[in-house]
mmCIF file of C-alpha atoms and ligand atoms in Angstrom:
data_model
loop_
_atom_site.group_PDB
_atom_site.id
_atom_site.type_symbol
_atom_site.label_atom_id
_atom_site.label_comp_id
_atom_site.label_asym_id
_atom_site.label_seq_id
_atom_site.Cartn_x
_atom_site.Cartn_y
_atom_site.Cartn_z
ATOM 1 C CA UNK A 19 105.143 87.800 111.533
ATOM 2 C CA UNK A 20 109.217 88.458 111.142
ATOM 3 C CA UNK A 21 110.718 90.759 113.810
ATOM 4 C CA UNK A 22 111.551 94.268 112.416
ATOM 5 C CA UNK A 23 115.125 93.668 113.441
ATOM 6 C CA UNK A 24 114.969 91.560 110.247
ATOM 7 C CA UNK A 25 113.004 93.873 108.062
ATOM 8 C CA UNK A 26 115.719 96.698 108.337
ATOM 9 C CA UNK A 27 117.382 96.738 105.094
ATOM 10 C CA UNK A 28 120.894 98.195 105.159
ATOM 11 C CA UNK A 29 122.764 99.773 108.197
ATOM 12 C CA UNK A 30 124.777 97.002 109.338
ATOM 13 C CA UNK A 31 127.256 98.312 111.155
ATOM 14 C CA UNK A 32 124.617 100.429 113.127
ATOM 15 C CA UNK A 33 122.696 97.030 113.923
ATOM 16 C CA UNK A 34 125.378 95.462 114.654
ATOM 17 C CA UNK A 35 126.620 98.298 117.213
ATOM 18 C CA UNK A 36 123.309 98.365 119.216
ATOM 19 C CA UNK A 37 122.759 94.631 118.988
ATOM 20 C CA UNK A 38 126.098 94.394 120.858
ATOM 21 C CA UNK A 39 125.080 96.766 122.987
ATOM 22 C CA UNK A 40 121.519 95.428 124.332
ATOM 23 C CA UNK A 41 123.373 92.033 124.361
ATOM 24 C CA UNK A 42 126.176 94.136 126.651
ATOM 25 C CA UNK A 43 123.794 95.963 128.590
ATOM 26 C CA UNK A 44 125.637 99.123 127.339
ATOM 27 C CA UNK A 45 123.162 100.905 125.292
ATOM 28 C CA UNK A 46 123.004 104.185 125.756
ATOM 29 C CA UNK A 47 119.758 105.702 127.468
ATOM 30 C CA UNK A 48 119.645 108.614 125.538
ATOM 31 C CA UNK A 49 120.599 108.139 121.131
ATOM 32 C CA UNK A 50 120.039 110.557 118.501
ATOM 33 C CA UNK A 51 119.703 108.167 114.820
ATOM 34 C CA UNK A 52 120.582 111.026 112.452
ATOM 35 C CA UNK A 53 120.741 110.711 108.686
ATOM 36 C CA UNK A 54 118.439 111.474 105.723
ATOM 37 C CA UNK A 55 114.608 110.786 105.596
ATOM 38 C CA UNK A 56 113.116 107.779 104.325
ATOM 39 C CA UNK A 57 116.324 104.876 105.321
ATOM 40 C CA UNK A 58 114.656 103.481 108.105
ATOM 41 C CA UNK A 59 115.708 105.203 111.123
ATOM 42 C CA UNK A 60 112.618 105.072 112.965
ATOM 43 C CA UNK A 61 111.897 101.144 112.000
ATOM 44 C CA UNK A 62 115.151 100.603 113.459
ATOM 45 C CA UNK A 63 114.200 102.255 116.298
ATOM 46 C CA UNK A 64 111.251 100.429 116.897
ATOM 47 C CA UNK A 65 113.447 97.206 115.909
ATOM 48 C CA UNK A 66 115.301 97.687 119.465
ATOM 49 C CA UNK A 67 112.388 98.247 121.077
ATOM 50 C CA UNK A 68 110.954 94.721 120.273
ATOM 51 C CA UNK A 69 114.663 93.746 121.124
ATOM 52 C CA UNK A 70 114.652 94.961 124.649
ATOM 53 C CA UNK A 71 110.934 93.796 125.407
ATOM 54 C CA UNK A 72 110.441 90.449 123.676
ATOM 55 C CA UNK A 73 108.910 87.737 125.752
ATOM 56 C CA UNK A 74 110.704 84.682 124.237
ATOM 57 C CA UNK A 75 114.076 85.836 121.952
ATOM 58 C CA UNK A 76 115.625 83.703 119.738
ATOM 59 C CA UNK A 77 119.664 83.547 120.177
ATOM 60 C CA UNK A 78 118.818 87.012 122.066
ATOM 61 C CA UNK A 79 117.100 88.367 119.258
ATOM 62 C CA UNK A 80 113.441 89.314 119.244
ATOM 63 C CA UNK A 81 111.468 87.040 118.108
ATOM 64 C CA UNK A 82 109.212 89.054 116.096
ATOM 65 C CA UNK A 83 105.267 87.069 116.906
ATOM 66 C CA UNK A 84 105.465 87.436 120.658
ATOM 67 C CA UNK A 85 102.555 89.463 122.317
ATOM 68 C CA UNK A 86 104.970 91.931 123.459
ATOM 69 C CA UNK A 87 107.133 92.341 119.946
ATOM 70 C CA UNK A 88 103.581 92.718 117.829
ATOM 71 C CA UNK A 89 102.191 95.343 120.272
ATOM 72 C CA UNK A 90 105.710 97.248 119.363
ATOM 73 C CA UNK A 91 104.848 96.942 115.831
ATOM 74 C CA UNK A 92 101.408 97.830 116.045
ATOM 75 C CA UNK A 93 102.521 100.678 118.163
ATOM 76 C CA UNK A 94 100.087 99.626 120.836
ATOM 77 C CA UNK A 95 102.887 98.615 123.400
ATOM 78 C CA UNK A 96 102.901 100.214 127.047
ATOM 79 C CA UNK A 97 106.650 99.678 126.744
ATOM 80 C CA UNK A 98 106.888 102.116 123.630
ATOM 81 C CA UNK A 99 105.864 105.876 123.166
ATOM 82 C CA UNK A 100 106.194 107.212 119.789
ATOM 83 C CA UNK A 101 106.532 111.072 119.548
ATOM 84 C CA UNK A 102 106.229 112.810 116.089
ATOM 85 C CA UNK A 103 105.352 116.519 115.215
ATOM 86 C CA UNK A 104 101.742 117.594 115.403
ATOM 87 C CA UNK A 105 101.478 119.920 112.360
ATOM 88 C CA UNK A 106 105.056 121.867 111.969
ATOM 89 C CA UNK A 107 105.876 121.355 115.952
ATOM 90 C CA UNK A 108 106.569 119.129 118.865
ATOM 91 C CA UNK A 109 104.971 120.455 121.566
ATOM 92 C CA UNK A 110 105.972 120.542 125.150
ATOM 93 C CA UNK A 111 102.331 119.279 126.269
ATOM 94 C CA UNK A 112 103.410 116.191 124.328
ATOM 95 C CA UNK A 113 107.087 115.975 125.964
ATOM 96 C CA UNK A 114 104.841 116.554 128.988
ATOM 97 C CA UNK A 115 102.688 113.645 128.662
ATOM 98 C CA UNK A 116 105.800 111.293 127.546
ATOM 99 C CA UNK A 117 107.290 112.624 131.430
ATOM 100 C CA UNK A 118 103.903 111.552 133.163
ATOM 101 C CA UNK A 119 104.641 108.248 131.464
ATOM 102 C CA UNK A 120 107.665 107.824 132.410
ATOM 103 C CA UNK A 121 106.861 108.473 136.539
ATOM 104 C CA UNK A 122 104.433 105.567 136.411
ATOM 105 C CA UNK A 123 105.989 102.888 137.645
ATOM 106 C CA UNK A 124 107.563 99.923 135.251
ATOM 107 C CA UNK A 125 107.845 97.068 137.266
ATOM 108 C CA UNK A 126 111.363 96.555 136.046
ATOM 109 C CA UNK A 127 109.924 97.013 132.871
ATOM 110 C CA UNK A 128 112.096 98.319 129.966
ATOM 111 C CA UNK A 129 110.890 101.669 128.464
ATOM 112 C CA UNK A 130 111.248 102.883 124.815
ATOM 113 C CA UNK A 131 110.842 107.050 123.794
ATOM 114 C CA UNK A 132 111.261 107.370 120.385
ATOM 115 C CA UNK A 133 110.592 110.972 119.585
ATOM 116 C CA UNK A 134 110.556 111.460 115.635
ATOM 117 C CA UNK A 135 111.918 114.173 113.806
ATOM 118 C CA UNK A 136 113.130 115.425 116.701
ATOM 119 C CA UNK A 137 114.161 118.615 115.301
ATOM 120 C CA UNK A 138 110.885 120.002 115.545
ATOM 121 C CA UNK A 139 110.773 119.875 119.259
ATOM 122 C CA UNK A 140 110.242 124.098 119.782
ATOM 123 C CA UNK A 141 112.471 125.345 122.238
ATOM 124 C CA UNK A 142 110.047 124.800 124.948
ATOM 125 C CA UNK A 143 109.897 121.195 124.123
ATOM 126 C CA UNK A 144 113.317 120.850 124.159
ATOM 127 C CA UNK A 145 114.324 122.115 127.321
ATOM 128 C CA UNK A 146 111.463 120.475 129.389
ATOM 129 C CA UNK A 147 113.081 116.936 128.088
ATOM 130 C CA UNK A 148 116.855 117.915 129.115
ATOM 131 C CA UNK A 149 116.652 116.781 132.702
ATOM 132 C CA UNK A 150 115.424 113.430 131.927
ATOM 133 C CA UNK A 151 117.348 113.384 128.846
ATOM 134 C CA UNK A 152 120.194 113.712 131.451
ATOM 135 C CA UNK A 153 118.916 110.949 133.923
ATOM 136 C CA UNK A 154 116.756 108.913 132.464
ATOM 137 C CA UNK A 155 114.776 106.692 134.950
ATOM 138 C CA UNK A 156 116.370 103.123 135.355
ATOM 139 C CA UNK A 157 115.224 101.259 132.070
ATOM 140 C CA UNK A 158 114.206 103.974 130.080
ATOM 141 C CA UNK A 159 115.772 104.378 126.581
ATOM 142 C CA UNK A 160 115.592 107.729 124.292
ATOM 143 C CA UNK A 161 115.902 107.345 121.108
ATOM 144 C CA UNK A 162 115.428 110.790 118.692
ATOM 145 C CA UNK A 163 115.860 110.316 115.228
ATOM 146 C CA UNK A 164 116.719 113.818 112.349
ATOM 147 C CA UNK A 165 118.076 114.437 109.513
ATOM 148 C CA UNK A 166 120.604 116.615 110.589
ATOM 149 C CA UNK A 167 122.341 116.145 114.354
ATOM 150 C CA UNK A 168 123.460 120.132 113.875
ATOM 151 C CA UNK A 169 119.274 121.087 113.960
ATOM 152 C CA UNK A 170 119.214 119.700 117.415
ATOM 153 C CA UNK A 171 119.654 122.195 120.529
ATOM 154 C CA UNK A 172 123.557 121.733 121.413
ATOM 155 C CA UNK A 173 121.996 120.596 124.943
ATOM 156 C CA UNK A 174 120.077 118.527 123.436
ATOM 157 C CA UNK A 175 122.964 116.834 121.381
ATOM 158 C CA UNK A 176 125.563 116.656 124.524
ATOM 159 C CA UNK A 177 123.392 114.343 126.528
ATOM 160 C CA UNK A 178 123.061 111.510 123.351
ATOM 161 C CA UNK A 179 125.027 109.314 122.121
ATOM 162 C CA UNK A 180 124.895 110.587 118.173
ATOM 163 C CA UNK A 181 125.091 107.164 115.462
ATOM 164 C CA UNK A 182 124.899 108.055 112.096
ATOM 165 C CA UNK A 183 123.348 107.115 109.036
ATOM 166 C CA UNK A 184 123.499 107.357 105.855
ATOM 167 C CA UNK A 185 121.809 106.676 102.467
ATOM 168 C CA UNK A 186 120.804 103.796 101.347
ATOM 169 C CA UNK A 187 122.168 101.956 98.021
ATOM 170 C CA UNK A 188 120.413 101.236 95.194
ATOM 171 C CA UNK A 189 120.674 97.432 95.742
ATOM 172 C CA UNK A 190 119.177 98.269 99.215
ATOM 173 C CA UNK A 191 116.404 99.995 97.470
ATOM 174 C CA UNK A 192 115.731 97.115 95.250
ATOM 175 C CA UNK A 193 115.485 94.692 98.264
ATOM 176 C CA UNK A 194 112.619 97.068 100.232
ATOM 177 C CA UNK A 195 110.458 97.684 97.024
ATOM 178 C CA UNK A 196 111.539 95.112 93.957
ATOM 179 C CA UNK A 197 110.422 95.128 90.429
ATOM 180 C CA UNK A 198 110.847 98.981 90.055
ATOM 181 C CA UNK A 199 112.498 100.314 86.650
ATOM 182 C CA UNK A 200 116.538 101.278 87.627
ATOM 183 C CA UNK A 201 115.618 105.093 87.335
ATOM 184 C CA UNK A 202 113.211 104.758 89.300
ATOM 185 C CA UNK A 203 116.010 103.485 92.184
ATOM 186 C CA UNK A 204 118.232 106.125 90.903
ATOM 187 C CA UNK A 205 115.985 108.963 91.228
ATOM 188 C CA UNK A 206 115.355 108.120 94.907
ATOM 189 C CA UNK A 207 118.777 108.904 95.772
ATOM 190 C CA UNK A 208 119.297 106.176 98.187
ATOM 191 C CA UNK A 209 115.575 107.316 100.021
ATOM 192 C CA UNK A 210 113.234 104.129 100.503
ATOM 193 C CA UNK A 211 110.871 106.300 101.375
ATOM 194 C CA UNK A 212 110.967 108.719 98.127
ATOM 195 C CA UNK A 213 110.003 105.380 96.189
ATOM 196 C CA UNK A 214 106.559 106.321 95.412
ATOM 197 C CA UNK A 215 104.195 104.865 93.133
ATOM 198 C CA UNK A 216 104.065 106.821 89.760
ATOM 199 C CA UNK A 217 102.378 104.679 87.630
ATOM 200 C CA UNK A 218 98.913 106.304 88.495
ATOM 201 C CA UNK A 219 97.352 106.940 85.103
ATOM 202 C CA UNK A 220 95.878 110.867 84.590
ATOM 203 C CA UNK A 221 94.106 111.775 81.958
ATOM 204 C CA UNK A 222 95.959 112.072 78.438
ATOM 205 C CA UNK A 223 94.377 115.768 78.023
ATOM 206 C CA UNK A 224 95.784 116.868 81.704
ATOM 207 C CA UNK A 225 99.263 114.943 80.459
ATOM 208 C CA UNK A 226 99.711 116.864 77.034
ATOM 209 C CA UNK A 227 98.669 120.177 79.154
ATOM 210 C CA UNK A 228 101.578 118.845 82.007
ATOM 211 C CA UNK A 229 103.319 118.356 78.974
ATOM 212 C CA UNK A 230 103.124 121.939 77.398
ATOM 213 C CA UNK A 231 103.721 123.720 81.082
ATOM 214 C CA UNK A 232 106.690 121.529 81.325
ATOM 215 C CA UNK A 233 108.448 122.613 77.870
ATOM 216 C CA UNK A 234 107.800 126.402 78.923
ATOM 217 C CA UNK A 235 109.210 125.797 82.330
ATOM 218 C CA UNK A 236 112.560 124.554 80.376
ATOM 219 C CA UNK A 237 112.806 126.690 77.010
ATOM 220 C CA UNK A 238 111.192 130.420 78.870
ATOM 221 C CA UNK A 239 114.145 132.303 79.252
ATOM 222 C CA UNK A 240 111.851 134.566 81.667
ATOM 223 C CA UNK A 241 109.313 131.703 83.117
ATOM 224 C CA UNK A 242 109.250 133.471 86.991
ATOM 225 C CA UNK A 243 107.983 137.043 85.072
ATOM 226 C CA UNK A 244 105.887 135.917 82.294
ATOM 227 C CA UNK A 245 103.727 132.567 83.347
ATOM 228 C CA UNK A 246 100.694 133.192 85.689
ATOM 229 C CA UNK A 247 101.437 130.235 87.433
ATOM 230 C CA UNK A 248 98.369 129.849 89.264
ATOM 231 C CA UNK A 249 96.383 128.954 85.740
ATOM 232 C CA UNK A 250 98.026 125.965 85.919
ATOM 233 C CA UNK A 251 98.447 124.602 89.619
ATOM 234 C CA UNK A 252 95.265 125.774 90.332
ATOM 235 C CA UNK A 253 95.298 123.842 93.796
ATOM 236 C CA UNK A 254 96.822 121.180 95.524
ATOM 237 C CA UNK A 255 96.099 118.302 94.053
ATOM 238 C CA UNK A 256 96.383 119.669 90.518
ATOM 239 C CA UNK A 257 99.741 121.033 91.217
ATOM 240 C CA UNK A 258 100.792 117.488 92.729
ATOM 241 C CA UNK A 259 98.907 116.105 89.523
ATOM 242 C CA UNK A 260 101.470 118.139 87.266
ATOM 243 C CA UNK A 261 104.487 117.405 89.627
ATOM 244 C CA UNK A 262 103.952 113.385 88.931
ATOM 245 C CA UNK A 263 103.757 114.073 85.038
ATOM 246 C CA UNK A 264 106.597 116.397 84.843
ATOM 247 C CA UNK A 265 108.634 113.210 86.950
ATOM 248 C CA UNK A 266 107.822 110.867 84.172
ATOM 249 C CA UNK A 267 108.616 113.303 81.535
ATOM 250 C CA UNK A 268 112.221 113.864 83.011
ATOM 251 C CA UNK A 269 112.663 110.279 83.817
ATOM 252 C CA UNK A 270 111.839 109.573 79.864
ATOM 253 C CA UNK A 271 114.309 112.364 79.422
ATOM 254 C CA UNK A 272 116.755 110.696 81.011
ATOM 255 C CA UNK A 273 115.896 107.433 79.272
ATOM 256 C CA UNK A 274 115.931 108.753 76.096
ATOM 257 C CA UNK A 275 119.663 110.536 76.858
ATOM 258 C CA UNK A 276 120.628 106.483 77.118
ATOM 259 C CA UNK A 277 119.432 105.507 73.921
ATOM 260 C CA UNK A 278 116.303 103.674 75.264
ATOM 261 C CA UNK A 279 113.668 104.755 73.429
ATOM 262 C CA UNK A 280 111.456 102.038 73.837
ATOM 263 C CA UNK A 281 111.019 102.231 77.087
ATOM 264 C CA UNK A 282 109.877 105.826 77.371
ATOM 265 C CA UNK A 283 106.321 105.954 79.250
ATOM 266 C CA UNK A 284 105.288 108.662 77.104
ATOM 267 C CA UNK A 285 105.776 107.351 73.607
ATOM 268 C CA UNK A 286 103.273 109.214 71.576
ATOM 269 C CA UNK A 287 105.473 112.322 73.177
ATOM 270 C CA UNK A 288 108.990 111.896 71.781
ATOM 271 C CA UNK A 289 108.821 114.373 69.649
ATOM 272 C CA UNK A 290 108.161 116.887 71.920
ATOM 273 C CA UNK A 291 110.589 115.177 74.684
ATOM 274 C CA UNK A 292 113.776 115.409 71.907
ATOM 275 C CA UNK A 293 113.280 118.912 71.686
ATOM 276 C CA UNK A 294 114.575 119.226 75.180
ATOM 277 C CA UNK A 295 117.555 116.927 74.770
ATOM 278 C CA UNK A 296 119.771 120.444 75.148
ATOM 279 C CA UNK A 297 119.226 119.370 78.633
ATOM 280 C CA UNK A 298 122.403 117.960 80.690
ATOM 281 C CA UNK A 299 121.341 114.973 82.259
ATOM 282 C CA UNK A 300 122.946 115.424 85.610
ATOM 283 C CA UNK A 301 120.913 118.501 85.462
ATOM 284 C CA UNK A 302 117.675 115.939 84.776
ATOM 285 C CA UNK A 303 118.826 113.672 87.564
ATOM 286 C CA UNK A 304 119.004 116.508 89.821
ATOM 287 C CA UNK A 305 115.795 117.796 88.767
ATOM 288 C CA UNK A 306 113.821 114.448 89.145
ATOM 289 C CA UNK A 307 114.851 114.691 92.734
ATOM 290 C CA UNK A 308 113.739 117.777 93.222
ATOM 291 C CA UNK A 309 110.585 116.854 91.907
ATOM 292 C CA UNK A 310 110.102 113.737 94.510
ATOM 293 C CA UNK A 311 110.837 116.547 97.321
ATOM 294 C CA UNK A 312 108.262 118.987 95.880
ATOM 295 C CA UNK A 313 105.431 116.115 95.700
ATOM 296 C CA UNK A 314 106.627 115.113 99.308
ATOM 297 C CA UNK A 315 106.164 118.886 100.469
ATOM 298 C CA UNK A 316 103.029 119.736 98.925
ATOM 299 C CA UNK A 317 101.046 120.431 101.412
ATOM 300 C CA UNK A 318 103.117 122.827 103.191
ATOM 301 C CA UNK A 319 104.225 125.296 100.554
ATOM 302 C CA UNK A 320 102.936 127.969 98.485
ATOM 303 C CA UNK A 321 102.241 126.665 94.990
ATOM 304 C CA UNK A 322 103.962 129.779 92.935
ATOM 305 C CA UNK A 323 107.178 129.807 94.944
ATOM 306 C CA UNK A 324 107.521 126.246 94.250
ATOM 307 C CA UNK A 325 107.172 126.482 90.778
ATOM 308 C CA UNK A 326 109.375 129.451 90.833
ATOM 309 C CA UNK A 327 112.125 128.145 92.805
ATOM 310 C CA UNK A 328 112.198 125.363 91.133
ATOM 311 C CA UNK A 329 112.690 126.856 88.319
ATOM 312 C CA UNK A 330 115.434 129.185 89.675
ATOM 313 C CA UNK A 331 116.937 126.019 90.637
ATOM 314 C CA UNK A 332 116.774 123.700 87.679
ATOM 315 C CA UNK A 333 115.814 125.682 84.440
ATOM 316 C CA UNK A 334 117.570 129.117 84.918
ATOM 317 C CA UNK A 335 120.142 129.395 82.105
HETATM 318 ZN ZN1 LIG B 22 108.994 88.392 120.700
#
């Protein structure tokens, strides 16, 4: 395998800074990677782990294929602990596991603890981490990731070096997932995690019913009052299907607004879509981005509230 660092797209300044720090043996022992979701922060944290533990570096970079590099990539390395939320929280027991792992002797081997979405740590978990974060054992590095550094407790922030990341460029996205239509890159708003596959085929009947729901959503002035949303979104799987179809309708509306009729996916429904051409294109971009987010969040939210808040934010006049 190629090294993880070579797979991290974009973020050149941050990569350069971190790699120089590793070479100069000045890598901070506690870091926070802060930036939008789905841009490669965790992958970069794992890439740094490879650089720290590689058994046969090439030009001071991880080789990507020695045993140590492979184990890091598979998250099976004794040098790496990757902590992620269980449910909605990172709990104190998870942090206690980390602390007992760090209390074991390591024979001078470097170790990295990555806490993904560290803002999910509850107060107990955060507090239990503070002392170790301030004075980590030798050769231990903490990398916490978060979408917004302000979501972390000030005591965590003050003990860490904050490294900020921006959304990826459309060129970056194309490099990560080539061959998609340009509207997909645009809708992903610099977050590779949003480049979902929308090619999944739903039945025609299903799609037509989703389109009339879509039309109703945009044209009914009292959508929230007059819609029994549960009739449409019976369960989460159905709701997810609706949102995906809505995404393709929105995408088609954007394409239509640019005069590219031949690129419309739902070409048999063009007459219905054209009726909705009063929606400004900027609104459509915002809406498609919101739909992607809603698809990601589908397991965590109330269906009725989800559709109502989409309407309030995007369709209410
Ligand atoms: Zn290696």
